[in-house]
């Protein structure tokens, strides 16, 4: 069997648990995979001028990278760490003067208004290493692949993701 370990995220931050796993186990690297990530946008439940925002919610890595840009773009907004499993729609319905930094896909799936400002990006790809135990036989033809992916919490998103396999004639 083989697996994928994150090497770096879209901000370029190195994933140190990967290096620890590589050091503790005898693993062979089979491939270096780069996954292009989407552009971030600022979205809210209604169209608001960014200067009128009271709060901007985003993952901690995004907040720290964009702190000075956010201070200039939304000077009155408190910067709030977005929890990984937060319900963006519920969060924004609770505060009509708040916004989130999310992907374009997430904003569109939740029918959020995308605010008129360009979120800068330092890097737009995440890197993963495909690894397997040293000494393991190479592909046998009956190998299995385990795929993890994150979806927007909205109706129909799983069907859209699985349809991608169908479009490329991949038997799941």
PDB file of C-alpha atoms in Angstrom:
ATOM      1  CA  UNK A   1       0.000   0.000   0.000  1.00  0.00           C
ATOM      2  CA  UNK A   2       1.058   3.586  -0.445  1.00  0.00           C
ATOM      3  CA  UNK A   3      -0.129   6.920   0.832  1.00  0.00           C
ATOM      4  CA  UNK A   4       0.273  10.638   0.418  1.00  0.00           C
ATOM      5  CA  UNK A   5       1.935  12.891   2.955  1.00  0.00           C
ATOM      6  CA  UNK A   6       1.587  16.683   2.786  1.00  0.00           C
ATOM      7  CA  UNK A   7       4.913  18.372   2.085  1.00  0.00           C
ATOM      8  CA  UNK A   8       3.720  21.985   2.029  1.00  0.00           C
ATOM      9  CA  UNK A   9       0.430  23.845   1.904  1.00  0.00           C
ATOM     10  CA  UNK A  10      -0.684  26.578  -0.492  1.00  0.00           C
ATOM     11  CA  UNK A  11       1.014  29.227   1.629  1.00  0.00           C
ATOM     12  CA  UNK A  12       4.342  27.390   1.224  1.00  0.00           C
ATOM     13  CA  UNK A  13       4.461  26.360   4.893  1.00  0.00           C
ATOM     14  CA  UNK A  14       6.364  23.103   5.367  1.00  0.00           C
ATOM     15  CA  UNK A  15       4.459  20.266   7.054  1.00  0.00           C
ATOM     16  CA  UNK A  16       6.843  19.160   9.830  1.00  0.00           C
ATOM     17  CA  UNK A  17       4.835  16.034  10.831  1.00  0.00           C
ATOM     18  CA  UNK A  18       5.633  14.716   7.327  1.00  0.00           C
ATOM     19  CA  UNK A  19       9.359  15.034   7.955  1.00  0.00           C
ATOM     20  CA  UNK A  20       8.923  13.355  11.342  1.00  0.00           C
ATOM     21  CA  UNK A  21       6.990  10.457   9.720  1.00  0.00           C
ATOM     22  CA  UNK A  22       9.684  10.100   7.061  1.00  0.00           C
ATOM     23  CA  UNK A  23      12.418   9.977   9.708  1.00  0.00           C
ATOM     24  CA  UNK A  24      10.618   7.463  11.935  1.00  0.00           C
ATOM     25  CA  UNK A  25       9.615   4.975   9.220  1.00  0.00           C
ATOM     26  CA  UNK A  26      11.458   3.428   6.323  1.00  0.00           C
ATOM     27  CA  UNK A  27       9.503   4.980   3.471  1.00  0.00           C
ATOM     28  CA  UNK A  28      10.246   5.213  -0.215  1.00  0.00           C
ATOM     29  CA  UNK A  29       9.086   8.312  -2.128  1.00  0.00           C
ATOM     30  CA  UNK A  30       7.325   7.300  -5.354  1.00  0.00           C
ATOM     31  CA  UNK A  31       6.193  10.717  -6.549  1.00  0.00           C
ATOM     32  CA  UNK A  32       6.028  14.412  -5.763  1.00  0.00           C
ATOM     33  CA  UNK A  33       2.484  15.627  -6.476  1.00  0.00           C
ATOM     34  CA  UNK A  34       1.494  19.273  -6.808  1.00  0.00           C
ATOM     35  CA  UNK A  35      -2.153  20.185  -6.375  1.00  0.00           C
ATOM     36  CA  UNK A  36      -3.309  23.574  -7.632  1.00  0.00           C
ATOM     37  CA  UNK A  37      -5.501  25.323  -5.125  1.00  0.00           C
ATOM     38  CA  UNK A  38      -8.198  27.839  -5.798  1.00  0.00           C
ATOM     39  CA  UNK A  39      -8.016  31.570  -5.342  1.00  0.00           C
ATOM     40  CA  UNK A  40      -9.282  32.946  -2.046  1.00  0.00           C
ATOM     41  CA  UNK A  41     -12.035  35.567  -1.928  1.00  0.00           C
ATOM     42  CA  UNK A  42     -13.703  37.563   0.824  1.00  0.00           C
ATOM     43  CA  UNK A  43     -17.374  36.590   0.964  1.00  0.00           C
ATOM     44  CA  UNK A  44     -20.361  37.565   3.085  1.00  0.00           C
ATOM     45  CA  UNK A  45     -24.109  36.948   3.222  1.00  0.00           C
ATOM     46  CA  UNK A  46     -24.723  40.345   1.568  1.00  0.00           C
ATOM     47  CA  UNK A  47     -22.661  42.772  -0.485  1.00  0.00           C
ATOM     48  CA  UNK A  48     -20.727  45.007   1.922  1.00  0.00           C
ATOM     49  CA  UNK A  49     -17.955  47.501   1.304  1.00  0.00           C
ATOM     50  CA  UNK A  50     -14.822  45.837   2.811  1.00  0.00           C
ATOM     51  CA  UNK A  51     -14.199  48.968   4.934  1.00  0.00           C
ATOM     52  CA  UNK A  52     -17.584  48.417   6.620  1.00  0.00           C
ATOM     53  CA  UNK A  53     -16.820  44.914   7.875  1.00  0.00           C
ATOM     54  CA  UNK A  54     -16.914  44.300  11.623  1.00  0.00           C
ATOM     55  CA  UNK A  55     -15.123  40.898  11.466  1.00  0.00           C
ATOM     56  CA  UNK A  56     -13.207  38.764   8.960  1.00  0.00           C
ATOM     57  CA  UNK A  57     -13.016  35.026   9.666  1.00  0.00           C
ATOM     58  CA  UNK A  58     -10.280  32.899   8.087  1.00  0.00           C
ATOM     59  CA  UNK A  59      -7.982  29.948   8.871  1.00  0.00           C
ATOM     60  CA  UNK A  60      -5.071  31.004  11.104  1.00  0.00           C
ATOM     61  CA  UNK A  61      -2.444  30.473   8.370  1.00  0.00           C
ATOM     62  CA  UNK A  62      -4.382  32.759   6.018  1.00  0.00           C
ATOM     63  CA  UNK A  63      -4.920  35.408   8.702  1.00  0.00           C
ATOM     64  CA  UNK A  64      -1.224  35.546   9.598  1.00  0.00           C
ATOM     65  CA  UNK A  65      -0.154  35.766   5.949  1.00  0.00           C
ATOM     66  CA  UNK A  66      -2.702  38.457   5.065  1.00  0.00           C
ATOM     67  CA  UNK A  67      -2.704  40.429   8.314  1.00  0.00           C
ATOM     68  CA  UNK A  68      -1.241  43.657   6.901  1.00  0.00           C
ATOM     69  CA  UNK A  69      -3.355  43.443   3.725  1.00  0.00           C
ATOM     70  CA  UNK A  70      -6.509  42.904   5.802  1.00  0.00           C
ATOM     71  CA  UNK A  71      -5.623  45.842   8.069  1.00  0.00           C
ATOM     72  CA  UNK A  72      -5.493  48.094   4.995  1.00  0.00           C
ATOM     73  CA  UNK A  73      -8.528  46.566   3.214  1.00  0.00           C
ATOM     74  CA  UNK A  74     -10.878  46.170   6.202  1.00  0.00           C
ATOM     75  CA  UNK A  75      -9.387  48.463   8.869  1.00  0.00           C
ATOM     76  CA  UNK A  76     -12.377  48.246  11.251  1.00  0.00           C
ATOM     77  CA  UNK A  77     -12.668  44.464  11.137  1.00  0.00           C
ATOM     78  CA  UNK A  78     -11.563  42.132  13.901  1.00  0.00           C
ATOM     79  CA  UNK A  79      -9.548  39.196  12.537  1.00  0.00           C
ATOM     80  CA  UNK A  80     -11.062  35.945  13.817  1.00  0.00           C
ATOM     81  CA  UNK A  81      -9.622  32.427  13.481  1.00  0.00           C
ATOM     82  CA  UNK A  82     -12.029  30.246  11.502  1.00  0.00           C
ATOM     83  CA  UNK A  83     -12.465  26.770  12.953  1.00  0.00           C
ATOM     84  CA  UNK A  84     -11.946  23.952  10.455  1.00  0.00           C
ATOM     85  CA  UNK A  85     -15.512  22.609  10.573  1.00  0.00           C
ATOM     86  CA  UNK A  86     -17.309  25.936  10.928  1.00  0.00           C
ATOM     87  CA  UNK A  87     -20.625  26.354   9.131  1.00  0.00           C
ATOM     88  CA  UNK A  88     -19.870  29.450   7.044  1.00  0.00           C
ATOM     89  CA  UNK A  89     -23.520  30.187   6.223  1.00  0.00           C
ATOM     90  CA  UNK A  90     -24.544  30.038   9.906  1.00  0.00           C
ATOM     91  CA  UNK A  91     -21.573  32.179  10.929  1.00  0.00           C
ATOM     92  CA  UNK A  92     -22.423  34.906   8.412  1.00  0.00           C
ATOM     93  CA  UNK A  93     -26.157  34.821   9.148  1.00  0.00           C
ATOM     94  CA  UNK A  94     -25.352  35.504  12.801  1.00  0.00           C
ATOM     95  CA  UNK A  95     -23.396  38.668  11.925  1.00  0.00           C
ATOM     96  CA  UNK A  96     -24.433  40.557   8.795  1.00  0.00           C
ATOM     97  CA  UNK A  97     -21.306  42.743   8.985  1.00  0.00           C
ATOM     98  CA  UNK A  98     -18.886  39.803   8.996  1.00  0.00           C
ATOM     99  CA  UNK A  99     -17.108  38.083   6.129  1.00  0.00           C
ATOM    100  CA  UNK A 100     -15.027  34.958   5.598  1.00  0.00           C
ATOM    101  CA  UNK A 101     -11.966  34.281   3.478  1.00  0.00           C
ATOM    102  CA  UNK A 102     -12.771  31.122   1.531  1.00  0.00           C
ATOM    103  CA  UNK A 103     -12.360  29.660  -1.956  1.00  0.00           C
ATOM    104  CA  UNK A 104     -14.475  30.804  -4.889  1.00  0.00           C
ATOM    105  CA  UNK A 105     -16.076  27.329  -4.994  1.00  0.00           C
ATOM    106  CA  UNK A 106     -17.101  27.540  -1.326  1.00  0.00           C
ATOM    107  CA  UNK A 107     -18.552  31.040  -1.802  1.00  0.00           C
ATOM    108  CA  UNK A 108     -20.547  29.998  -4.887  1.00  0.00           C
ATOM    109  CA  UNK A 109     -21.801  26.743  -3.334  1.00  0.00           C
ATOM    110  CA  UNK A 110     -23.092  28.617  -0.292  1.00  0.00           C
ATOM    111  CA  UNK A 111     -24.474  31.436  -2.469  1.00  0.00           C
ATOM    112  CA  UNK A 112     -22.383  34.051  -0.689  1.00  0.00           C
ATOM    113  CA  UNK A 113     -21.695  37.508  -2.070  1.00  0.00           C
ATOM    114  CA  UNK A 114     -18.073  37.919  -3.146  1.00  0.00           C
ATOM    115  CA  UNK A 115     -16.775  41.300  -2.042  1.00  0.00           C
ATOM    116  CA  UNK A 116     -14.971  43.554  -4.533  1.00  0.00           C
ATOM    117  CA  UNK A 117     -11.331  43.138  -3.530  1.00  0.00           C
ATOM    118  CA  UNK A 118      -8.482  40.894  -4.691  1.00  0.00           C
ATOM    119  CA  UNK A 119      -7.011  38.636  -2.037  1.00  0.00           C
ATOM    120  CA  UNK A 120      -3.260  38.310  -2.698  1.00  0.00           C
ATOM    121  CA  UNK A 121      -1.747  34.835  -3.019  1.00  0.00           C
ATOM    122  CA  UNK A 122       1.848  33.961  -2.292  1.00  0.00           C
ATOM    123  CA  UNK A 123       1.704  30.471  -3.818  1.00  0.00           C
ATOM    124  CA  UNK A 124      -1.151  28.529  -5.360  1.00  0.00           C
ATOM    125  CA  UNK A 125      -0.046  24.900  -5.097  1.00  0.00           C
ATOM    126  CA  UNK A 126       0.198  22.401  -2.275  1.00  0.00           C
ATOM    127  CA  UNK A 127       2.788  19.600  -2.474  1.00  0.00           C
ATOM    128  CA  UNK A 128       2.387  15.988  -1.398  1.00  0.00           C
ATOM    129  CA  UNK A 129       4.750  13.020  -1.401  1.00  0.00           C
ATOM    130  CA  UNK A 130       3.448   9.620  -2.489  1.00  0.00           C
ATOM    131  CA  UNK A 131       5.206   7.125  -0.194  1.00  0.00           C
ATOM    132  CA  UNK A 132       5.282   3.398   0.431  1.00  0.00           C
ATOM    133  CA  UNK A 133       7.249   1.157   2.801  1.00  0.00           C
ATOM    134  CA  UNK A 134      10.787   0.301   1.671  1.00  0.00           C
ATOM    135  CA  UNK A 135      10.879  -3.241   0.307  1.00  0.00           C
ATOM    136  CA  UNK A 136       7.236  -3.266  -0.728  1.00  0.00           C
ATOM    137  CA  UNK A 137       6.614  -4.679  -4.169  1.00  0.00           C
ATOM    138  CA  UNK A 138       5.810  -2.179  -6.886  1.00  0.00           C
ATOM    139  CA  UNK A 139       2.332  -1.897  -8.410  1.00  0.00           C
ATOM    140  CA  UNK A 140       0.657  -5.284  -8.821  1.00  0.00           C
ATOM    141  CA  UNK A 141      -2.395  -4.255 -10.832  1.00  0.00           C
ATOM    142  CA  UNK A 142      -4.765  -5.003  -7.952  1.00  0.00           C
ATOM    143  CA  UNK A 143      -3.645  -2.068  -5.841  1.00  0.00           C
ATOM    144  CA  UNK A 144      -6.087   0.202  -4.047  1.00  0.00           C
ATOM    145  CA  UNK A 145      -5.971   3.944  -3.644  1.00  0.00           C
ATOM    146  CA  UNK A 146      -7.370   5.924  -0.729  1.00  0.00           C
ATOM    147  CA  UNK A 147      -8.418   9.488  -1.507  1.00  0.00           C
ATOM    148  CA  UNK A 148      -9.212  12.212   1.011  1.00  0.00           C
ATOM    149  CA  UNK A 149     -10.797  15.473  -0.001  1.00  0.00           C
ATOM    150  CA  UNK A 150     -12.632  18.318   1.684  1.00  0.00           C
ATOM    151  CA  UNK A 151     -16.031  19.485   0.497  1.00  0.00           C
ATOM    152  CA  UNK A 152     -18.136  22.523   1.132  1.00  0.00           C
ATOM    153  CA  UNK A 153     -20.989  21.710   3.534  1.00  0.00           C
ATOM    154  CA  UNK A 154     -23.776  22.233   0.969  1.00  0.00           C
ATOM    155  CA  UNK A 155     -26.351  20.147  -0.836  1.00  0.00           C
ATOM    156  CA  UNK A 156     -25.030  18.275  -3.888  1.00  0.00           C
ATOM    157  CA  UNK A 157     -21.307  18.854  -3.279  1.00  0.00           C
ATOM    158  CA  UNK A 158     -20.484  15.155  -2.775  1.00  0.00           C
ATOM    159  CA  UNK A 159     -22.315  14.255  -5.999  1.00  0.00           C
ATOM    160  CA  UNK A 160     -20.318  16.897  -7.901  1.00  0.00           C
ATOM    161  CA  UNK A 161     -17.039  15.572  -6.515  1.00  0.00           C
ATOM    162  CA  UNK A 162     -17.858  11.951  -7.344  1.00  0.00           C
ATOM    163  CA  UNK A 163     -19.034  12.924 -10.839  1.00  0.00           C
ATOM    164  CA  UNK A 164     -15.449  13.979 -11.594  1.00  0.00           C
ATOM    165  CA  UNK A 165     -14.439  10.308 -11.440  1.00  0.00           C
ATOM    166  CA  UNK A 166     -17.254   9.402 -13.840  1.00  0.00           C
ATOM    167  CA  UNK A 167     -16.251  12.144 -16.299  1.00  0.00           C
ATOM    168  CA  UNK A 168     -12.731  10.652 -16.465  1.00  0.00           C
ATOM    169  CA  UNK A 169     -13.972   7.019 -16.636  1.00  0.00           C
ATOM    170  CA  UNK A 170     -12.487   6.100 -13.255  1.00  0.00           C
ATOM    171  CA  UNK A 171     -14.225   3.166 -11.583  1.00  0.00           C
ATOM    172  CA  UNK A 172     -14.613   3.983  -7.898  1.00  0.00           C
TER     173      UNK A 172
END
